[in-house]
Amino acid sequence: MKFFDDFFENKSREIAQSSSRRGVLKKLGGAMIGVSAIPLLPVARAAEPVTAKVPQEEGDPASCDYWRYCAVDGYLCECCGGTYNTCPPGTEMSPITWIGTCRNPADGRNYVISYNDCCGKSSCGNCLCMRDEGDRPLYRADKSNDVNWCLGTDSIVYHCSTAVVVGLALDK
Ligand code: ABN
């Protein structure tokens, strides 16, 4: 034990003699700023960027069976003058959406799909599609897709729904 006491005492004295209090504080401050910056560094939020992995296509986007519609609830924009991922002219895409995870039969992989509503014209009325995978009753508001997502848009009038691929879903 005496050996350890002497060893640490000598080391402490050496460090104390060779460094100033200001120098130690400077190094400590630098380290703290460095560590606090780590959470701000960019992180990969999707498994792969969508541009790097455009899913192969299979099926008819005007049919409710189309793979991207697994959790949709609404009129398909593909039948309303838009496409499966663009709004018809004269409507605006909602920035707030319902999210689902659908399996693409062409490559067997799961993709995160955002069901953005198109807003600003009265209900389209064509191709009503309610596959509703993962949907829960309205009293679970955070888990229900039976919602008009025309919020944060100029108009709250719902027209139709799109199905935009956000990225590859991470495997469990
Ligand atoms: N998200 C489609 C929708 C719009 C209005 C009401 C229910 C569902």
PDB file of N, CA, C and O and ligand atoms in Angstrom, residues 73 117 145-149 158 161, ligand 1:
ATOM      1  N   ASP A  73     -55.826   5.332 -46.115  1.00  0.00           N
ATOM      2  CA  ASP A  73     -57.256   5.518 -45.848  1.00  0.00           C
ATOM      3  C   ASP A  73     -57.661   6.772 -46.604  1.00  0.00           C
ATOM      4  O   ASP A  73     -57.427   7.886 -46.134  1.00  0.00           O
ATOM      5  N   ASP A 117     -51.909  13.843 -47.455  1.00  0.00           N
ATOM      6  CA  ASP A 117     -53.173  14.206 -48.091  1.00  0.00           C
ATOM      7  C   ASP A 117     -52.961  15.405 -49.012  1.00  0.00           C
ATOM      8  O   ASP A 117     -52.089  16.241 -48.773  1.00  0.00           O
ATOM      9  N   ASN A 145     -55.427   6.397 -38.516  1.00  0.00           N
ATOM     10  CA  ASN A 145     -55.210   7.048 -39.814  1.00  0.00           C
ATOM     11  C   ASN A 145     -56.502   7.651 -40.356  1.00  0.00           C
ATOM     12  O   ASN A 145     -56.516   8.201 -41.441  1.00  0.00           O
ATOM     13  N   ASP A 146     -57.604   7.533 -39.589  1.00  0.00           N
ATOM     14  CA  ASP A 146     -58.891   8.070 -40.046  1.00  0.00           C
ATOM     15  C   ASP A 146     -58.946   9.562 -39.716  1.00  0.00           C
ATOM     16  O   ASP A 146     -59.815  10.027 -38.977  1.00  0.00           O
ATOM     17  N   VAL A 147     -58.001  10.285 -40.261  1.00  0.00           N
ATOM     18  CA  VAL A 147     -57.788  11.679 -39.877  1.00  0.00           C
ATOM     19  C   VAL A 147     -57.582  12.515 -41.142  1.00  0.00           C
ATOM     20  O   VAL A 147     -56.926  12.057 -42.085  1.00  0.00           O
ATOM     21  N   ASN A 148     -58.156  13.691 -41.158  1.00  0.00           N
ATOM     22  CA  ASN A 148     -57.890  14.648 -42.237  1.00  0.00           C
ATOM     23  C   ASN A 148     -56.552  15.329 -41.926  1.00  0.00           C
ATOM     24  O   ASN A 148     -56.449  16.119 -40.985  1.00  0.00           O
ATOM     25  N   TRP A 149     -55.533  15.013 -42.742  1.00  0.00           N
ATOM     26  CA  TRP A 149     -54.194  15.564 -42.475  1.00  0.00           C
ATOM     27  C   TRP A 149     -53.996  16.914 -43.138  1.00  0.00           C
ATOM     28  O   TRP A 149     -52.851  17.396 -43.210  1.00  0.00           O
ATOM     29  N   TYR A 158     -60.128  18.284 -47.680  1.00  0.00           N
ATOM     30  CA  TYR A 158     -59.429  17.071 -48.146  1.00  0.00           C
ATOM     31  C   TYR A 158     -59.862  16.686 -49.553  1.00  0.00           C
ATOM     32  O   TYR A 158     -61.054  16.667 -49.861  1.00  0.00           O
ATOM     33  N   SER A 161     -55.354  11.173 -51.293  1.00  0.00           N
ATOM     34  CA  SER A 161     -54.153  10.786 -50.526  1.00  0.00           C
ATOM     35  C   SER A 161     -53.065  10.245 -51.448  1.00  0.00           C
ATOM     36  O   SER A 161     -53.347   9.484 -52.382  1.00  0.00           O
TER      37      SER A 161
HETATM   38  N1  ABN B   1     -56.396  10.969 -44.490  1.00  0.00           N
HETATM   39  C1  ABN B   1     -57.555  10.750 -45.242  1.00  0.00           C
HETATM   40  C2  ABN B   1     -58.788  11.202 -44.552  1.00  0.00           C
HETATM   41  C3  ABN B   1     -59.264  12.479 -44.807  1.00  0.00           C
HETATM   42  C4  ABN B   1     -60.415  12.915 -44.168  1.00  0.00           C
HETATM   43  C5  ABN B   1     -61.049  12.087 -43.269  1.00  0.00           C
HETATM   44  C6  ABN B   1     -60.558  10.807 -43.027  1.00  0.00           C
HETATM   45  C7  ABN B   1     -59.410  10.374 -43.662  1.00  0.00           C
END
